[in-house]
């Protein structure tokens, strides 16, 4: 399982509302648990021990047990939405400064070329423009959090 596969799994879990997922094969064992806003991830081959970063171990030990997940209601069909993805690795910002208004909010109309966020990479602030026209349906990333290349940022309903 590649790092990108693991990232996609984490993204799926964060969007689905599940609090815990365990996957085990003959070669790999993955346990993903969500506690509050953080999500410690531990992935290790089943046959060989792997050192885990002390911060992850402390976070996993200090976190309370996850409550039993209630049945999840079926989600609305999102197949007609277009995803605006991150073109780079960096830190996601919804506004130009803490005092400035957000570039977009849920329900706002966007057109091609409208700035929807900023991603800071190596002290350079890159304005990310929408490549589609539509209405912002969901913002998938919290302000001032790290993002990966090709990570979904916004869901847009095309006009």
PDB file of C-alpha atoms in Angstrom:
ATOM      1  CA  UNK A   1       0.000   0.000   0.000  1.00  0.00           C
ATOM      2  CA  UNK A   2       1.549   3.301  -1.047  1.00  0.00           C
ATOM      3  CA  UNK A   3       1.594   6.539   0.915  1.00  0.00           C
ATOM      4  CA  UNK A   4      -0.919   7.969  -1.553  1.00  0.00           C
ATOM      5  CA  UNK A   5      -3.268   5.014  -0.916  1.00  0.00           C
ATOM      6  CA  UNK A   6      -3.013   5.619   2.834  1.00  0.00           C
ATOM      7  CA  UNK A   7      -3.701   9.352   2.341  1.00  0.00           C
ATOM      8  CA  UNK A   8      -6.773   8.520   0.222  1.00  0.00           C
ATOM      9  CA  UNK A   9      -7.966   6.164   2.969  1.00  0.00           C
ATOM     10  CA  UNK A  10      -7.561   8.908   5.571  1.00  0.00           C
ATOM     11  CA  UNK A  11      -9.410  11.387   3.335  1.00  0.00           C
ATOM     12  CA  UNK A  12     -12.244   8.883   2.836  1.00  0.00           C
ATOM     13  CA  UNK A  13     -12.524   8.304   6.581  1.00  0.00           C
ATOM     14  CA  UNK A  14     -12.523  12.025   7.378  1.00  0.00           C
ATOM     15  CA  UNK A  15     -15.309  12.639   4.849  1.00  0.00           C
ATOM     16  CA  UNK A  16     -17.352   9.588   5.880  1.00  0.00           C
ATOM     17  CA  UNK A  17     -17.720  10.422   9.557  1.00  0.00           C
ATOM     18  CA  UNK A  18     -16.321   7.067  10.723  1.00  0.00           C
ATOM     19  CA  UNK A  19     -14.251   7.181  13.906  1.00  0.00           C
ATOM     20  CA  UNK A  20     -12.244   3.987  13.425  1.00  0.00           C
ATOM     21  CA  UNK A  21     -11.182   1.672  10.592  1.00  0.00           C
ATOM     22  CA  UNK A  22      -8.987  -1.441  10.801  1.00  0.00           C
ATOM     23  CA  UNK A  23      -7.568  -3.158   7.730  1.00  0.00           C
ATOM     24  CA  UNK A  24      -5.429  -6.275   7.971  1.00  0.00           C
ATOM     25  CA  UNK A  25      -3.857  -8.346   5.212  1.00  0.00           C
ATOM     26  CA  UNK A  26      -1.026 -10.871   5.270  1.00  0.00           C
ATOM     27  CA  UNK A  27       1.489  -8.107   4.481  1.00  0.00           C
ATOM     28  CA  UNK A  28       0.003  -5.058   6.171  1.00  0.00           C
ATOM     29  CA  UNK A  29      -1.998  -3.991   9.199  1.00  0.00           C
ATOM     30  CA  UNK A  30      -3.501  -0.490   9.326  1.00  0.00           C
ATOM     31  CA  UNK A  31      -5.499   1.012  12.153  1.00  0.00           C
ATOM     32  CA  UNK A  32      -6.893   4.521  11.716  1.00  0.00           C
ATOM     33  CA  UNK A  33      -8.688   6.171  14.635  1.00  0.00           C
ATOM     34  CA  UNK A  34     -10.032   9.699  14.825  1.00  0.00           C
ATOM     35  CA  UNK A  35      -9.930  11.498  18.174  1.00  0.00           C
ATOM     36  CA  UNK A  36     -11.206  15.089  18.076  1.00  0.00           C
ATOM     37  CA  UNK A  37      -9.394  16.962  15.301  1.00  0.00           C
ATOM     38  CA  UNK A  38      -6.278  14.740  15.116  1.00  0.00           C
ATOM     39  CA  UNK A  39      -6.031  11.346  13.477  1.00  0.00           C
ATOM     40  CA  UNK A  40      -3.108   9.188  14.556  1.00  0.00           C
ATOM     41  CA  UNK A  41      -2.194   6.679  11.885  1.00  0.00           C
ATOM     42  CA  UNK A  42      -0.133   3.576  12.497  1.00  0.00           C
ATOM     43  CA  UNK A  43       0.850   1.377   9.560  1.00  0.00           C
ATOM     44  CA  UNK A  44       3.224  -1.562   9.881  1.00  0.00           C
ATOM     45  CA  UNK A  45       4.021  -4.758   8.009  1.00  0.00           C
ATOM     46  CA  UNK A  46       2.550  -7.710   9.899  1.00  0.00           C
ATOM     47  CA  UNK A  47       5.834  -9.658   9.930  1.00  0.00           C
ATOM     48  CA  UNK A  48       8.304  -6.933  10.961  1.00  0.00           C
ATOM     49  CA  UNK A  49       8.145  -4.425  13.847  1.00  0.00           C
ATOM     50  CA  UNK A  50       8.402  -0.761  12.918  1.00  0.00           C
ATOM     51  CA  UNK A  51       9.427   2.117  15.176  1.00  0.00           C
ATOM     52  CA  UNK A  52       6.595   4.594  15.612  1.00  0.00           C
ATOM     53  CA  UNK A  53       7.268   8.262  16.255  1.00  0.00           C
ATOM     54  CA  UNK A  54       7.050   8.965  20.033  1.00  0.00           C
ATOM     55  CA  UNK A  55       4.583  11.819  19.440  1.00  0.00           C
ATOM     56  CA  UNK A  56       2.136   9.430  17.745  1.00  0.00           C
ATOM     57  CA  UNK A  57       2.508   6.878  20.528  1.00  0.00           C
ATOM     58  CA  UNK A  58       1.927   9.514  23.220  1.00  0.00           C
ATOM     59  CA  UNK A  59      -1.072  10.914  21.347  1.00  0.00           C
ATOM     60  CA  UNK A  60      -2.548   7.439  20.870  1.00  0.00           C
ATOM     61  CA  UNK A  61      -1.999   6.505  24.529  1.00  0.00           C
ATOM     62  CA  UNK A  62      -3.309   9.819  25.912  1.00  0.00           C
ATOM     63  CA  UNK A  63      -6.455   9.797  23.776  1.00  0.00           C
ATOM     64  CA  UNK A  64      -9.622   8.380  25.358  1.00  0.00           C
ATOM     65  CA  UNK A  65     -11.262   5.306  23.901  1.00  0.00           C
ATOM     66  CA  UNK A  66     -13.411   6.044  20.867  1.00  0.00           C
ATOM     67  CA  UNK A  67     -17.150   5.733  21.420  1.00  0.00           C
ATOM     68  CA  UNK A  68     -18.995   3.040  19.501  1.00  0.00           C
ATOM     69  CA  UNK A  69     -19.905   4.475  16.106  1.00  0.00           C
ATOM     70  CA  UNK A  70     -23.605   4.890  15.458  1.00  0.00           C
ATOM     71  CA  UNK A  71     -24.970   3.772  12.083  1.00  0.00           C
ATOM     72  CA  UNK A  72     -24.129   6.370   9.459  1.00  0.00           C
ATOM     73  CA  UNK A  73     -26.991   7.772   7.428  1.00  0.00           C
ATOM     74  CA  UNK A  74     -26.552   7.495   3.660  1.00  0.00           C
ATOM     75  CA  UNK A  75     -24.684  10.509   2.295  1.00  0.00           C
ATOM     76  CA  UNK A  76     -26.036  12.736  -0.421  1.00  0.00           C
ATOM     77  CA  UNK A  77     -24.885  11.878  -3.935  1.00  0.00           C
ATOM     78  CA  UNK A  78     -21.693  13.860  -4.580  1.00  0.00           C
ATOM     79  CA  UNK A  79     -20.926  12.374  -8.003  1.00  0.00           C
ATOM     80  CA  UNK A  80     -22.007  15.544  -9.803  1.00  0.00           C
ATOM     81  CA  UNK A  81     -19.642  17.741  -7.741  1.00  0.00           C
ATOM     82  CA  UNK A  82     -16.257  18.890  -8.989  1.00  0.00           C
ATOM     83  CA  UNK A  83     -13.313  18.777  -6.597  1.00  0.00           C
ATOM     84  CA  UNK A  84     -10.780  21.600  -6.375  1.00  0.00           C
ATOM     85  CA  UNK A  85      -7.532  19.908  -5.376  1.00  0.00           C
ATOM     86  CA  UNK A  86      -4.278  21.226  -3.972  1.00  0.00           C
ATOM     87  CA  UNK A  87      -1.651  21.739  -6.680  1.00  0.00           C
ATOM     88  CA  UNK A  88       1.172  21.531  -4.113  1.00  0.00           C
ATOM     89  CA  UNK A  89       2.263  20.602  -0.622  1.00  0.00           C
ATOM     90  CA  UNK A  90       1.996  23.402   1.895  1.00  0.00           C
ATOM     91  CA  UNK A  91      -0.205  25.094   4.489  1.00  0.00           C
ATOM     92  CA  UNK A  92      -3.808  25.883   3.531  1.00  0.00           C
ATOM     93  CA  UNK A  93      -5.209  29.325   4.377  1.00  0.00           C
ATOM     94  CA  UNK A  94      -8.780  30.464   3.700  1.00  0.00           C
ATOM     95  CA  UNK A  95      -7.898  34.194   3.847  1.00  0.00           C
ATOM     96  CA  UNK A  96      -4.987  36.479   3.039  1.00  0.00           C
ATOM     97  CA  UNK A  97      -4.473  37.339   6.736  1.00  0.00           C
ATOM     98  CA  UNK A  98      -6.200  36.561  10.034  1.00  0.00           C
ATOM     99  CA  UNK A  99      -8.035  39.910   9.886  1.00  0.00           C
ATOM    100  CA  UNK A 100      -9.148  39.519   6.254  1.00  0.00           C
ATOM    101  CA  UNK A 101     -12.444  37.903   5.248  1.00  0.00           C
ATOM    102  CA  UNK A 102     -12.377  34.351   3.909  1.00  0.00           C
ATOM    103  CA  UNK A 103     -11.941  34.046   0.142  1.00  0.00           C
ATOM    104  CA  UNK A 104     -14.980  31.738  -0.126  1.00  0.00           C
ATOM    105  CA  UNK A 105     -17.634  30.310   2.177  1.00  0.00           C
ATOM    106  CA  UNK A 106     -20.028  27.408   1.681  1.00  0.00           C
ATOM    107  CA  UNK A 107     -22.775  28.570  -0.678  1.00  0.00           C
ATOM    108  CA  UNK A 108     -20.626  31.203  -2.444  1.00  0.00           C
ATOM    109  CA  UNK A 109     -20.581  31.300  -6.228  1.00  0.00           C
ATOM    110  CA  UNK A 110     -17.147  30.987  -7.832  1.00  0.00           C
ATOM    111  CA  UNK A 111     -16.043  31.504 -11.394  1.00  0.00           C
ATOM    112  CA  UNK A 112     -12.925  30.453 -13.250  1.00  0.00           C
ATOM    113  CA  UNK A 113      -9.964  32.476 -12.026  1.00  0.00           C
ATOM    114  CA  UNK A 114     -11.456  33.465  -8.643  1.00  0.00           C
ATOM    115  CA  UNK A 115      -9.032  32.984  -5.753  1.00  0.00           C
ATOM    116  CA  UNK A 116     -10.432  30.371  -3.359  1.00  0.00           C
ATOM    117  CA  UNK A 117      -7.504  29.984  -0.934  1.00  0.00           C
ATOM    118  CA  UNK A 118      -3.784  30.452  -0.386  1.00  0.00           C
ATOM    119  CA  UNK A 119      -1.238  27.686   0.058  1.00  0.00           C
ATOM    120  CA  UNK A 120       2.029  28.640   1.712  1.00  0.00           C
ATOM    121  CA  UNK A 121       5.033  26.631   0.580  1.00  0.00           C
ATOM    122  CA  UNK A 122       8.532  27.561   1.712  1.00  0.00           C
ATOM    123  CA  UNK A 123       7.465  31.085   2.798  1.00  0.00           C
ATOM    124  CA  UNK A 124       5.832  31.743  -0.591  1.00  0.00           C
ATOM    125  CA  UNK A 125       2.093  32.431  -0.553  1.00  0.00           C
ATOM    126  CA  UNK A 126       0.466  30.945  -3.661  1.00  0.00           C
ATOM    127  CA  UNK A 127      -3.046  32.040  -4.574  1.00  0.00           C
ATOM    128  CA  UNK A 128      -5.117  29.057  -5.693  1.00  0.00           C
ATOM    129  CA  UNK A 129      -7.722  29.949  -8.297  1.00  0.00           C
ATOM    130  CA  UNK A 130     -10.851  28.033  -9.173  1.00  0.00           C
ATOM    131  CA  UNK A 131     -10.681  26.203 -12.493  1.00  0.00           C
ATOM    132  CA  UNK A 132     -14.470  25.790 -12.608  1.00  0.00           C
ATOM    133  CA  UNK A 133     -17.582  27.915 -12.248  1.00  0.00           C
ATOM    134  CA  UNK A 134     -20.121  26.853  -9.676  1.00  0.00           C
ATOM    135  CA  UNK A 135     -21.197  27.031  -6.046  1.00  0.00           C
ATOM    136  CA  UNK A 136     -19.028  25.956  -3.088  1.00  0.00           C
ATOM    137  CA  UNK A 137     -20.805  23.004  -1.467  1.00  0.00           C
ATOM    138  CA  UNK A 138     -18.208  21.906   1.079  1.00  0.00           C
ATOM    139  CA  UNK A 139     -14.823  23.042   2.375  1.00  0.00           C
ATOM    140  CA  UNK A 140     -12.823  19.878   3.053  1.00  0.00           C
ATOM    141  CA  UNK A 141      -9.794  21.338   4.874  1.00  0.00           C
ATOM    142  CA  UNK A 142      -9.528  23.326   8.103  1.00  0.00           C
ATOM    143  CA  UNK A 143      -7.831  26.735   7.987  1.00  0.00           C
ATOM    144  CA  UNK A 144      -4.069  26.808   8.695  1.00  0.00           C
ATOM    145  CA  UNK A 145      -3.573  23.050   8.292  1.00  0.00           C
ATOM    146  CA  UNK A 146      -1.047  21.209   6.126  1.00  0.00           C
ATOM    147  CA  UNK A 147      -2.189  19.835   2.776  1.00  0.00           C
ATOM    148  CA  UNK A 148      -0.656  17.326   0.393  1.00  0.00           C
ATOM    149  CA  UNK A 149      -0.334  17.450  -3.372  1.00  0.00           C
ATOM    150  CA  UNK A 150      -3.647  16.551  -5.061  1.00  0.00           C
ATOM    151  CA  UNK A 151      -5.561  16.624  -1.746  1.00  0.00           C
ATOM    152  CA  UNK A 152      -9.215  17.657  -2.181  1.00  0.00           C
ATOM    153  CA  UNK A 153      -9.845  21.179  -0.823  1.00  0.00           C
ATOM    154  CA  UNK A 154     -13.345  22.142  -1.979  1.00  0.00           C
ATOM    155  CA  UNK A 155     -16.417  20.504  -3.500  1.00  0.00           C
ATOM    156  CA  UNK A 156     -18.068  22.668  -6.170  1.00  0.00           C
ATOM    157  CA  UNK A 157     -21.488  22.149  -7.697  1.00  0.00           C
ATOM    158  CA  UNK A 158     -21.150  23.218 -11.344  1.00  0.00           C
ATOM    159  CA  UNK A 159     -23.513  25.864 -12.645  1.00  0.00           C
TER     160      UNK A 159
END
